[in-house]
PDB file of C-alpha atoms in Angstrom:
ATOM      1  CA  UNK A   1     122.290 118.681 103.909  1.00  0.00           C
ATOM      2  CA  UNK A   2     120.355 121.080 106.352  1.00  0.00           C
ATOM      3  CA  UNK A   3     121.314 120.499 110.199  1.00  0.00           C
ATOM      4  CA  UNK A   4     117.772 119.385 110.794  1.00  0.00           C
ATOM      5  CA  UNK A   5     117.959 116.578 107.882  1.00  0.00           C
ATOM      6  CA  UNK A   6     121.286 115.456 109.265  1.00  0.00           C
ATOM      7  CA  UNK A   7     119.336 114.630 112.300  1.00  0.00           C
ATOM      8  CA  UNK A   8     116.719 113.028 110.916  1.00  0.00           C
ATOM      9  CA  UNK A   9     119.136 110.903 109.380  1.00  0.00           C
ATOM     10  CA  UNK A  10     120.846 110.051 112.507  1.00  0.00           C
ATOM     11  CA  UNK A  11     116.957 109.217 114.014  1.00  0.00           C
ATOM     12  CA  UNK A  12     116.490 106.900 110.802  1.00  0.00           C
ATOM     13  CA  UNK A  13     119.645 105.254 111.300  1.00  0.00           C
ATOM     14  CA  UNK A  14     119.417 104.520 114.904  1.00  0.00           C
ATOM     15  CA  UNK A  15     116.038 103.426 114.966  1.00  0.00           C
ATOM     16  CA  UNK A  16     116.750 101.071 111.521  1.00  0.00           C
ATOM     17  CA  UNK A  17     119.908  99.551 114.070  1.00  0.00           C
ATOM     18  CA  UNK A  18     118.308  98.901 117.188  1.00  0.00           C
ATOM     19  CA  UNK A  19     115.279  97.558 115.385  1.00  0.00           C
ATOM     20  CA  UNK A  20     117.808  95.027 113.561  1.00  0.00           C
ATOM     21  CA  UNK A  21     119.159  94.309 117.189  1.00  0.00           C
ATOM     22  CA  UNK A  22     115.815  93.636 118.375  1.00  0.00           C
ATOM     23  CA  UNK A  23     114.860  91.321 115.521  1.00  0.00           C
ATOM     24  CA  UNK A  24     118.500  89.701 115.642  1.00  0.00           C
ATOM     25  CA  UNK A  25     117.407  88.504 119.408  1.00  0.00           C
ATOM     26  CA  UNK A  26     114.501  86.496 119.263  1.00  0.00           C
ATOM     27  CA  UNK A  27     115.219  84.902 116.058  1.00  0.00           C
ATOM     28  CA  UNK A  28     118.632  84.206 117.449  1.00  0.00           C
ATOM     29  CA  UNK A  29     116.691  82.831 120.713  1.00  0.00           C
ATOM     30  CA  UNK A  30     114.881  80.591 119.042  1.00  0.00           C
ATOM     31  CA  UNK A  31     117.259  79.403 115.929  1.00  0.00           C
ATOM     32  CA  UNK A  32     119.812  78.784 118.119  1.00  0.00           C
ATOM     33  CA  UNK A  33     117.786  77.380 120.882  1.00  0.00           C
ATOM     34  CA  UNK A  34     120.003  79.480 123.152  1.00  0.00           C
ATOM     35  CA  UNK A  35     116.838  78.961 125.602  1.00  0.00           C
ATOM     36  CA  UNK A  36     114.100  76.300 126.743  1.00  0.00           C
ATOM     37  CA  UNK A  37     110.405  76.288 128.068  1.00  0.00           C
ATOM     38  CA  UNK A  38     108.325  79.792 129.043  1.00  0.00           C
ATOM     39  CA  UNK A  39     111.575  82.076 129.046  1.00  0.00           C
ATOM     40  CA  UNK A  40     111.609  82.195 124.984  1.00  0.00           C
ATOM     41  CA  UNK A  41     108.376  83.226 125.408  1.00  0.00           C
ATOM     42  CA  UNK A  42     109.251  86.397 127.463  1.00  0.00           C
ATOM     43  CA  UNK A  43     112.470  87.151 125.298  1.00  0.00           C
ATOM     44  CA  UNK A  44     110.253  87.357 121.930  1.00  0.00           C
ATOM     45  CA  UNK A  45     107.735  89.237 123.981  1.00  0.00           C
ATOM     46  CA  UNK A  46     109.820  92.109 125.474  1.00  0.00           C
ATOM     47  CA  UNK A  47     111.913  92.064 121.917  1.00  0.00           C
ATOM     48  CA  UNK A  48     108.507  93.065 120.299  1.00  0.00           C
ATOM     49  CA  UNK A  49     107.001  95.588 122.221  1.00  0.00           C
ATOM     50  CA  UNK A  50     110.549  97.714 122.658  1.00  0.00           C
ATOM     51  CA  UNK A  51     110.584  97.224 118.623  1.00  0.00           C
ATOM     52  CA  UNK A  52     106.940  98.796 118.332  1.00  0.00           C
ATOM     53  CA  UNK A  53     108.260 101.404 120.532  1.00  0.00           C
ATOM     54  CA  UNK A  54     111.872 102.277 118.866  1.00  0.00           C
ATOM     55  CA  UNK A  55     109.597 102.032 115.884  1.00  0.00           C
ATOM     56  CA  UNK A  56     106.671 104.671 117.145  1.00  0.00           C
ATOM     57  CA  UNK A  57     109.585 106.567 118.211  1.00  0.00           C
ATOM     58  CA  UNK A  58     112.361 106.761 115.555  1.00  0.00           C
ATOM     59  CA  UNK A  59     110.196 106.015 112.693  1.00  0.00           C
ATOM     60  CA  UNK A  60     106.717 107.804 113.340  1.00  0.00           C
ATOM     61  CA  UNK A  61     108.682 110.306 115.099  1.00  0.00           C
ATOM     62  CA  UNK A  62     106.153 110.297 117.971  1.00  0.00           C
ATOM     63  CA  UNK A  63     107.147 112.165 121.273  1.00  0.00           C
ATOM     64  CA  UNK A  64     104.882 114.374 123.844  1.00  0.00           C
ATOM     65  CA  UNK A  65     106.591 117.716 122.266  1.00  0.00           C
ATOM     66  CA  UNK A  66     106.050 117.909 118.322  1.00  0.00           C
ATOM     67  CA  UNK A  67     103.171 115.290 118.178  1.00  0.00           C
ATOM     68  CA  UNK A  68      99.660 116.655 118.797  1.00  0.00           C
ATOM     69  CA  UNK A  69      97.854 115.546 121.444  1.00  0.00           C
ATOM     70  CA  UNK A  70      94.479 114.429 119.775  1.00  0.00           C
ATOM     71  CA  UNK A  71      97.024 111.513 117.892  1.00  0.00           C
ATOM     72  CA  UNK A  72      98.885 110.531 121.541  1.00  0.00           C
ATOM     73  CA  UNK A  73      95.090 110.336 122.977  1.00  0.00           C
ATOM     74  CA  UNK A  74      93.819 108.082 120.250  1.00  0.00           C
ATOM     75  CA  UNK A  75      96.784 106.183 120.577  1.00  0.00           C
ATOM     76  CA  UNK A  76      96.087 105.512 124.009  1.00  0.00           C
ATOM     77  CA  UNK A  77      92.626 105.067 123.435  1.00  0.00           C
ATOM     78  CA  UNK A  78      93.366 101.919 120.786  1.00  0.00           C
ATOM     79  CA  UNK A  79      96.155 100.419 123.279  1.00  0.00           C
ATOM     80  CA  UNK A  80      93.501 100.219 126.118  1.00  0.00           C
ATOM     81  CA  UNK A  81      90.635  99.248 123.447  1.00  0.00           C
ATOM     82  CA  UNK A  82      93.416  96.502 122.325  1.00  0.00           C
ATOM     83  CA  UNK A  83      94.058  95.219 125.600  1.00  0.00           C
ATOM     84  CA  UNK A  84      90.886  95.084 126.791  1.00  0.00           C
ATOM     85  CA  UNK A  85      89.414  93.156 123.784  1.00  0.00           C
ATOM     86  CA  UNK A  86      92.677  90.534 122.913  1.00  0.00           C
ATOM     87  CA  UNK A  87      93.357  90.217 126.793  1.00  0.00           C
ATOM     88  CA  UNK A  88      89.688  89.528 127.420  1.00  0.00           C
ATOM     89  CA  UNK A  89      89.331  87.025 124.580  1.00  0.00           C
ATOM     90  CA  UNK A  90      92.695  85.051 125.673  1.00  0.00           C
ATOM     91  CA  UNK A  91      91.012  84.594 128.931  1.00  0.00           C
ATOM     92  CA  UNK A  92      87.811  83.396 128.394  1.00  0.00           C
ATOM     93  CA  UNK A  93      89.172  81.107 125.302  1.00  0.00           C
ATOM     94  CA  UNK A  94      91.651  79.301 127.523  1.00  0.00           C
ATOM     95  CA  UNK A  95      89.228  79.065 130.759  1.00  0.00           C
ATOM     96  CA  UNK A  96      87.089  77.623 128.313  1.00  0.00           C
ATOM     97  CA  UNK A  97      89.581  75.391 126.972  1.00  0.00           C
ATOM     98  CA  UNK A  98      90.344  74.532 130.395  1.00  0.00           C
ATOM     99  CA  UNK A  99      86.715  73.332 131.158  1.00  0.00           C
ATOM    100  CA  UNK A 100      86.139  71.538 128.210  1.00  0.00           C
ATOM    101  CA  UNK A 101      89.259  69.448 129.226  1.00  0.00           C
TER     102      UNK A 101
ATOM    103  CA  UNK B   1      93.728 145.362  93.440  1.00  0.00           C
ATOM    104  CA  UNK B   2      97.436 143.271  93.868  1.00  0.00           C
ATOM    105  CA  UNK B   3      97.278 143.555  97.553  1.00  0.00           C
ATOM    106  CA  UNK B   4      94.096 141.840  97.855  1.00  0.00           C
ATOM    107  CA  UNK B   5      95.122 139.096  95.952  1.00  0.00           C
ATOM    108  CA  UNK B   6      98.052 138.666  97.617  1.00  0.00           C
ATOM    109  CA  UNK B   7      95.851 138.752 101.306  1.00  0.00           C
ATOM    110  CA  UNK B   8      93.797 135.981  99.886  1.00  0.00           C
ATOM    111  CA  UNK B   9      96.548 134.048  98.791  1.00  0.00           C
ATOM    112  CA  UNK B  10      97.843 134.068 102.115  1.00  0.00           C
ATOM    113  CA  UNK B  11      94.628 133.026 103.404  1.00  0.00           C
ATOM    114  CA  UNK B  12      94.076 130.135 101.052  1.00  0.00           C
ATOM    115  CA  UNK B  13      97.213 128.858 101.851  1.00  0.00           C
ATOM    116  CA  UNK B  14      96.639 128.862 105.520  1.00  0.00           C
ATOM    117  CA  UNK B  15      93.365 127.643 105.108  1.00  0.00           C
ATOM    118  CA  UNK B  16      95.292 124.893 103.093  1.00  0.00           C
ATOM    119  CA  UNK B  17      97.460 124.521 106.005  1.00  0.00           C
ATOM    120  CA  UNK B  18      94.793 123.694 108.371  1.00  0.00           C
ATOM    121  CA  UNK B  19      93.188 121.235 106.044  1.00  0.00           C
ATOM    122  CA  UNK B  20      95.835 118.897 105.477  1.00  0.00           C
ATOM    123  CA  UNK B  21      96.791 118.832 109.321  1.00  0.00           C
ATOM    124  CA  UNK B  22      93.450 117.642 109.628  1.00  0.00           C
ATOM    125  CA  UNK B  23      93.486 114.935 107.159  1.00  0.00           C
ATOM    126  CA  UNK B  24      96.911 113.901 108.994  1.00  0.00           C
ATOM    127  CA  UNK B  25      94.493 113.874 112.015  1.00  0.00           C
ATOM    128  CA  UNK B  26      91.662 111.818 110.285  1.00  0.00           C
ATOM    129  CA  UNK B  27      94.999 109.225 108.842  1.00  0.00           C
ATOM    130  CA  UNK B  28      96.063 108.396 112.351  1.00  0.00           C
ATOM    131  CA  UNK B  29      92.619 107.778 113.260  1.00  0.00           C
ATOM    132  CA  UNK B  30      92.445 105.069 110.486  1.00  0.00           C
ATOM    133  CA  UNK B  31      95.420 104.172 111.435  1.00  0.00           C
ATOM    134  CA  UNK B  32      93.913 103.516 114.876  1.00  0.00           C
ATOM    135  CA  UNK B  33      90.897 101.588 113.838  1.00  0.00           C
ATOM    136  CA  UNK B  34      93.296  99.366 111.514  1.00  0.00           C
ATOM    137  CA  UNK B  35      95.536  98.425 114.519  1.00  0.00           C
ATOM    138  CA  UNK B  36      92.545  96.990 116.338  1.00  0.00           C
ATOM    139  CA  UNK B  37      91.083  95.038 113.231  1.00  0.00           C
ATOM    140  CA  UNK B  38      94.427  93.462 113.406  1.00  0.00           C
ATOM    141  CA  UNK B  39      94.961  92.845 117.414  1.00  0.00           C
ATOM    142  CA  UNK B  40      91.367  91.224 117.002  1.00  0.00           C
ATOM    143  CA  UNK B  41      93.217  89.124 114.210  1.00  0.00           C
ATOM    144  CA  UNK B  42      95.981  88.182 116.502  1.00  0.00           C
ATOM    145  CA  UNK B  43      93.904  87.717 118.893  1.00  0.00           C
ATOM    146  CA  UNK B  44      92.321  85.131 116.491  1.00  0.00           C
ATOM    147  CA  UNK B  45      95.143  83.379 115.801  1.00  0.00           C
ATOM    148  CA  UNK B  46      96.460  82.918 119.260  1.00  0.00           C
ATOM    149  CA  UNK B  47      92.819  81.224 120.463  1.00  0.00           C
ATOM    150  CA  UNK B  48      92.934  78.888 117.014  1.00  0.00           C
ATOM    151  CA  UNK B  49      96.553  78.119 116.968  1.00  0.00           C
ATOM    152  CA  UNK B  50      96.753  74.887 118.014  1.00  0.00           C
ATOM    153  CA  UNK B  51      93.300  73.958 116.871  1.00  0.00           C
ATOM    154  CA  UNK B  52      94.950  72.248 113.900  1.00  0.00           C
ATOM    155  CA  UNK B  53      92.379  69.887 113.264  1.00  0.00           C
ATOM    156  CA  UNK B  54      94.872  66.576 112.766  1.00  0.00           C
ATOM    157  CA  UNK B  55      95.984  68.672 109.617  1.00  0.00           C
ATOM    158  CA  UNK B  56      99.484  70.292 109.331  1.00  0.00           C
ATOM    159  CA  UNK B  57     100.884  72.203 112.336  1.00  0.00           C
ATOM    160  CA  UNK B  58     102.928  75.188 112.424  1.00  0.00           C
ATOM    161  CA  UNK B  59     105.939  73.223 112.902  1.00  0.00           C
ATOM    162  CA  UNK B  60     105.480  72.121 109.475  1.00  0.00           C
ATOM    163  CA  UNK B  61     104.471  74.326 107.072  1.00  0.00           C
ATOM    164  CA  UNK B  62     106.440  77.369 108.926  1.00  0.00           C
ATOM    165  CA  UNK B  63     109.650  78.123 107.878  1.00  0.00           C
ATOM    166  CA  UNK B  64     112.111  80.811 110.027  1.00  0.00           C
ATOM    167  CA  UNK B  65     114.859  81.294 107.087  1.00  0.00           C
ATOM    168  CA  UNK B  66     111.900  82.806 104.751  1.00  0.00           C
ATOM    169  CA  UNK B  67     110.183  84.805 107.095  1.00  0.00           C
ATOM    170  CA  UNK B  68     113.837  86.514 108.864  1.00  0.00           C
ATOM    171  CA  UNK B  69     113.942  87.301 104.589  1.00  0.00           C
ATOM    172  CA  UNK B  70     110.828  88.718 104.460  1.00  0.00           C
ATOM    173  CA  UNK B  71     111.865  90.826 107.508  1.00  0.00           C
ATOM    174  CA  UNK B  72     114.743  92.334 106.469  1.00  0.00           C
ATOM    175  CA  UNK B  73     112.645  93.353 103.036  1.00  0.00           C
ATOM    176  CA  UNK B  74     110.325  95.400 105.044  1.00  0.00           C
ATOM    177  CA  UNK B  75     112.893  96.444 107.769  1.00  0.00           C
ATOM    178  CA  UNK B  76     114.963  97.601 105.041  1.00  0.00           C
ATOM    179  CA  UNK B  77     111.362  99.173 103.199  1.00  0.00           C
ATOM    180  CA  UNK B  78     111.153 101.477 106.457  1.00  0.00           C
ATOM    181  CA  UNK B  79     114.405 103.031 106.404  1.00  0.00           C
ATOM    182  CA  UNK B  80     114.264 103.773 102.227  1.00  0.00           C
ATOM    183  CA  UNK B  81     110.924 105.298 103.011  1.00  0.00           C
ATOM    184  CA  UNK B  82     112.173 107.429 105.902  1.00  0.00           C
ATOM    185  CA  UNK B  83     115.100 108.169 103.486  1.00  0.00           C
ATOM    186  CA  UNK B  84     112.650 109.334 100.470  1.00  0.00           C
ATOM    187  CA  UNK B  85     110.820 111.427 103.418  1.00  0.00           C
ATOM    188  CA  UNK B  86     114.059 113.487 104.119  1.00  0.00           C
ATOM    189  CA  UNK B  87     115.114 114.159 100.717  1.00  0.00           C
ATOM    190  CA  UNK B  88     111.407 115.257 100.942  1.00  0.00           C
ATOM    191  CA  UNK B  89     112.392 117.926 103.752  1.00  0.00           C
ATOM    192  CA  UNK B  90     115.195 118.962 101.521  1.00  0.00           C
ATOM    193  CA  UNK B  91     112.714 119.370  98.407  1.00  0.00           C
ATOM    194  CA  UNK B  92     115.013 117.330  96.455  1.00  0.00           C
ATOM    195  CA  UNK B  93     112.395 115.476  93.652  1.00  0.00           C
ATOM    196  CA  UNK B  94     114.502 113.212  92.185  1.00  0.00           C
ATOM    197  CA  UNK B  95     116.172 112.229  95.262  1.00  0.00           C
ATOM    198  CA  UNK B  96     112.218 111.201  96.640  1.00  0.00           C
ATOM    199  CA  UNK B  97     111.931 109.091  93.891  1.00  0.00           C
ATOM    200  CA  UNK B  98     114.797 107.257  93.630  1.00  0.00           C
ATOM    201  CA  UNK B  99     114.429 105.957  97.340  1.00  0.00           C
ATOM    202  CA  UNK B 100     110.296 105.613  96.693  1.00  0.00           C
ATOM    203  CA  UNK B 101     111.571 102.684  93.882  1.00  0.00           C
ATOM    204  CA  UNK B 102     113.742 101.471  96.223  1.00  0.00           C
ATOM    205  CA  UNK B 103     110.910 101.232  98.700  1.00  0.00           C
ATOM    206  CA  UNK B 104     108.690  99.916  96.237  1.00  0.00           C
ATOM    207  CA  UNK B 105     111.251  97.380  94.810  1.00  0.00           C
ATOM    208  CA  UNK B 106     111.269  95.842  98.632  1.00  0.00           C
ATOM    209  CA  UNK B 107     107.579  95.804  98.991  1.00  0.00           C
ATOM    210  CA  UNK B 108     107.092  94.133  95.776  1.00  0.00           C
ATOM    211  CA  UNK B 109     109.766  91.657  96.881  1.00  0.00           C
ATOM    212  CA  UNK B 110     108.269  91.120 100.270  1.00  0.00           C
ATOM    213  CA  UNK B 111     104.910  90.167  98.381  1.00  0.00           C
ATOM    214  CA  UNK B 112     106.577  87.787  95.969  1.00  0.00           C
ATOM    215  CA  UNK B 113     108.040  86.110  99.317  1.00  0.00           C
ATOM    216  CA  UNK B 114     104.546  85.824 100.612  1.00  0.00           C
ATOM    217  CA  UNK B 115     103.016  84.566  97.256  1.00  0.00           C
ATOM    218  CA  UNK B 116     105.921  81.760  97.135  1.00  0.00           C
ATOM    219  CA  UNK B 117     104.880  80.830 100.951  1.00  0.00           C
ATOM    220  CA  UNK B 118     101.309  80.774 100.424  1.00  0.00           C
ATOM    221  CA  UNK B 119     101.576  78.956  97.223  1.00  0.00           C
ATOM    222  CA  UNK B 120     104.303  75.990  98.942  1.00  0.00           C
ATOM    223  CA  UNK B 121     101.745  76.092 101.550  1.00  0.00           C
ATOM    224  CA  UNK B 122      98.325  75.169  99.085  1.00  0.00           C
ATOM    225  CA  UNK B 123     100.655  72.317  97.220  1.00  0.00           C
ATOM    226  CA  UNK B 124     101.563  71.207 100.352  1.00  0.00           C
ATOM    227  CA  UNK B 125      97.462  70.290 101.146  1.00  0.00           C
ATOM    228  CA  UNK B 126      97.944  73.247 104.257  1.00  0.00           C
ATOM    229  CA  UNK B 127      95.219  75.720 102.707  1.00  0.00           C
ATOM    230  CA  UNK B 128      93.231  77.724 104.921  1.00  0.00           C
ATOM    231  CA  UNK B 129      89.937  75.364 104.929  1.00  0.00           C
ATOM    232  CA  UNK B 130      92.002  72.592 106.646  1.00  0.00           C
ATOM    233  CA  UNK B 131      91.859  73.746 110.112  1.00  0.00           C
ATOM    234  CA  UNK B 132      91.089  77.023 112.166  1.00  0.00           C
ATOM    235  CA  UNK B 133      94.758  77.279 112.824  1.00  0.00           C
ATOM    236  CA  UNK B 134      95.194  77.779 109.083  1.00  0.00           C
ATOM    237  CA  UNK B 135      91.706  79.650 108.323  1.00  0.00           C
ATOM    238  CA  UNK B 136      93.167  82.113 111.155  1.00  0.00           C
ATOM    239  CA  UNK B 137      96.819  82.130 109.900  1.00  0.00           C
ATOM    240  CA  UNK B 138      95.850  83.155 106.561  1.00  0.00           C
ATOM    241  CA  UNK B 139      93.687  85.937 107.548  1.00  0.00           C
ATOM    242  CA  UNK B 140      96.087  87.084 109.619  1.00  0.00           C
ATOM    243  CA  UNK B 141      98.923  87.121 107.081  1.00  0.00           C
ATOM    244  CA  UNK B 142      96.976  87.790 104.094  1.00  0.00           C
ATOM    245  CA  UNK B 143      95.311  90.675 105.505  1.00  0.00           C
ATOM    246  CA  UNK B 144      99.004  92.124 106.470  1.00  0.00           C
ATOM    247  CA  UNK B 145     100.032  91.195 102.847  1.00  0.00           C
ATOM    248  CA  UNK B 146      96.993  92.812 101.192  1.00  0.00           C
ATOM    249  CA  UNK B 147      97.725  96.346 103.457  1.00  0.00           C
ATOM    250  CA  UNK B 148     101.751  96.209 102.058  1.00  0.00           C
ATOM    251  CA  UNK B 149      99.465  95.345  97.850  1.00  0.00           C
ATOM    252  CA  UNK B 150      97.828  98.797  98.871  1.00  0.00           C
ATOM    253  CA  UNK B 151     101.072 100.732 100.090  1.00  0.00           C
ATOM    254  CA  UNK B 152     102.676  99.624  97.002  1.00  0.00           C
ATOM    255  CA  UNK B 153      99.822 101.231  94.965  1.00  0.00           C
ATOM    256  CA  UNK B 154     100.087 104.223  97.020  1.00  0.00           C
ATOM    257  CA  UNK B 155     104.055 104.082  96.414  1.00  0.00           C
ATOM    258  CA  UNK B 156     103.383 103.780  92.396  1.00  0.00           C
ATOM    259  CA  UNK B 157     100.643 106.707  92.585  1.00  0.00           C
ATOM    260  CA  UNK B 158     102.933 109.145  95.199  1.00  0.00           C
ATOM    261  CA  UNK B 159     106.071 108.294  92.492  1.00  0.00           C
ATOM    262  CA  UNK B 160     103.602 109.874  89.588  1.00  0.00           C
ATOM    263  CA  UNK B 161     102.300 112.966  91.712  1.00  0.00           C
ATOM    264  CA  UNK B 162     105.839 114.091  92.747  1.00  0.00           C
ATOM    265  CA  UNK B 163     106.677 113.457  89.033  1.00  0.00           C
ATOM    266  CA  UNK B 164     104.419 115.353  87.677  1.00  0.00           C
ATOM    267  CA  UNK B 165     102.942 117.727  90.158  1.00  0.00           C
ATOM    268  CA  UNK B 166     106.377 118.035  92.092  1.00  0.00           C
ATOM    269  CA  UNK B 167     107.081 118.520  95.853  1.00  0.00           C
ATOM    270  CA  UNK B 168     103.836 121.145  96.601  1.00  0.00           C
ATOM    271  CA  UNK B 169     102.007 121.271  99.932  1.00  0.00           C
ATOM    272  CA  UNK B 170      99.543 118.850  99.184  1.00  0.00           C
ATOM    273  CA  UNK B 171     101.914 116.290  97.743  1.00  0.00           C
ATOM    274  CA  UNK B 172     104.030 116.383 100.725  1.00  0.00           C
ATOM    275  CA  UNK B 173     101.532 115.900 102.844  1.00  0.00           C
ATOM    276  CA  UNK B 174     100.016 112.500 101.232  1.00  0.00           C
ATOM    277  CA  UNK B 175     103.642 111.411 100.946  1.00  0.00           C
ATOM    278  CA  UNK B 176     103.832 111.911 104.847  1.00  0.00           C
ATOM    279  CA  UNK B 177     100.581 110.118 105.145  1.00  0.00           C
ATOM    280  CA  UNK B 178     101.922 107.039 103.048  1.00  0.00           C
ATOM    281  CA  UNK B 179     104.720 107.197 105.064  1.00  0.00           C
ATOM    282  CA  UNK B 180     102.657 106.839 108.334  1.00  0.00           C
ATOM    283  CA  UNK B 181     100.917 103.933 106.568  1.00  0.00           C
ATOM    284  CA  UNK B 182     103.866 102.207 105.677  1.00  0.00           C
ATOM    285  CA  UNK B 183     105.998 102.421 109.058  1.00  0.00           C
ATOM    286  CA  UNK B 184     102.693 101.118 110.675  1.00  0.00           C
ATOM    287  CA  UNK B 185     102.913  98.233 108.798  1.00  0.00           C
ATOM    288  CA  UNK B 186     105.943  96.772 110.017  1.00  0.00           C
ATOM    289  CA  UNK B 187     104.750  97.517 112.893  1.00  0.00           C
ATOM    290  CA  UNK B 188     102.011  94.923 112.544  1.00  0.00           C
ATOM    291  CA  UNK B 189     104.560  92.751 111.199  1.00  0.00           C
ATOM    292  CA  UNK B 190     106.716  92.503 114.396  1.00  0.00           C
ATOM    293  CA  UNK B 191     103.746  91.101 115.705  1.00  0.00           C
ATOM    294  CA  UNK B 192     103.336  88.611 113.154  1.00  0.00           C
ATOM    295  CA  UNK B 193     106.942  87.303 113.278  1.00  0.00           C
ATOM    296  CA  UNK B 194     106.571  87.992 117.663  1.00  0.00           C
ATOM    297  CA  UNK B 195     103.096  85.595 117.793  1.00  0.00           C
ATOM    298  CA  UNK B 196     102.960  83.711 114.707  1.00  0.00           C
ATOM    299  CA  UNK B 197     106.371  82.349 113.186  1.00  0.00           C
ATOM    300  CA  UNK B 198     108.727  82.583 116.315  1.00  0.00           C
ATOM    301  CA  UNK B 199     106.418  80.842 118.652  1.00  0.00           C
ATOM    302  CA  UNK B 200     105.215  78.880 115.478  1.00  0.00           C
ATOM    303  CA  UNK B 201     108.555  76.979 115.324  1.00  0.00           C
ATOM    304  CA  UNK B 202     108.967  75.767 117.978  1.00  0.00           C
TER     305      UNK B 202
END
């Protein structure tokens, strides 16, 4: 094995365990029913998006050095596109919801 | 008359070079576009998910024991893959394949997983023209399961091009592309597990 596959390696393997960890939470949170009411909610919610992140990271290898910077812009462009458009339809669904109540 | 060749070897390969980085380029963008069809789909599902139309609700037809199994399938699925992509660095052939049918093995039991709970699901009378909670939670997951159909085709088609073309420039490069496609999609499915199942269940 080459130094720079050994690394790789290690990346695979460290992203593959704290992705397991971050699974392992919120399916623990919510078998065991270690928790109650809106909290849950925020534990499977921060779980998630730092397990899109070790994933972006570890698995697409994506960092400001060897990734181009088109990709990281067009990234950025989707997450603001995505927030924008589910945000913006949670909103008016649930005032709606709200009014028809 | 050699030397020449030799220059315009150089140059086809470069020009090579640049074309594949831009098809990498023109992947991600896909890539892109497919992550917003599917927040629009969560999106979906979180405005319809109680809407359950005096039909089943997710407490009943959801069940956490299969989907932390289909989990650890594609979990698992990402690290073989990332494993076939450094024995891809190394230019070891074999090696690629062996982990590709390992990563292919996975996906196809992932499906199978999926086909059981959609199936359980239809005999139980929850199919998806019961209730927008269901119409939404099949598009949702089908749509995710239909992506991981077409990454296992790609799988079975990248196995025969390393095969018989071996590791060249080109090959490598839709194997890194696959790979891109495939990481993405358990991305998508921490979402699903995040807004559908977890919250589903309780």
């Amino acid at each position: 094995m080459t130094p720079a596959a050994e690394r790789s390696l290690t990346t695979y393997l460290i992203g593959f365990v704290l992705a397991v960890v971050l699974t392992a939470i919120p399916f623990a949170v919510v078998w065991g029913g270690l928790l109650a009411g809106p909290a849950v909610y925020v534990v499977i919610a921060i779980a998630a998006v730092l397990q899109v992140m070790v994933h972006l990271v570890f698995f697409l290898h994506l960092n400001f050095k060897s990734t181009p910077a088109e990709n990281l812009f067009f990234l950025a462009f989707a997450s603001v596109l995505i927030i924008i458009m589910v945000g913006g339809s949670l909103w008016i669904m649930t005032d709606l919801h709200h009014r028809m109540m | 008359m050699t030397e020449l060749s030799a220059g315009n070897t150089l140059l086809l390969e470069e020009e090579e070079k640049t074309s594949l980085e831009a098809r990498e380029f023109g992947f991600w963008i896909y890539l892109m576009t497919d992550a917003v069809i599917f927040a629009l789909l969560f999106a979906t599902y979180a405005v319809l998910a109680n809407n359950s139309a005096a039909g089943p609700t997710s407490q009943d037809v959801f069940e956490l024991s299969h989907t932390a199994g289909e989990t650890a399938l594609l979990l698992l699925s990402s690290l073989t893959f990332g494993f076939a992509t450094i024995a891809m660095t190394l230019g070891r052939s074999g090696r690629v394949v062996f982990w590709l049918i390992i990563t292919l093995l996975l996906g196809i039991c992932f499906l199978a997983m999926e086909f059981v709970e959609f199936q359980g699901m239809l005999e139980k009378g929850a199919g998806p023209e019961v209730s927008g909670f269901l119409s939404a939670f099949f598009t949702l997951v089908g749509t995710h399961g239909l992506h991981v159909a077409f990454g296992a085709l790609g799988i079975c088609v990248m196995i025969g091009q390393v095969l018989i073309k071996g590791l060249t420039l080109p090959v490598r490069s839709r194997l890194v592309r696959l790979g891109l496609f495939w990481h993405f999609l358990d991305i998508v499915w921490i979402g699903i597990f995040s807004v559908v199942y977890l919250p589903g269940v309780m």
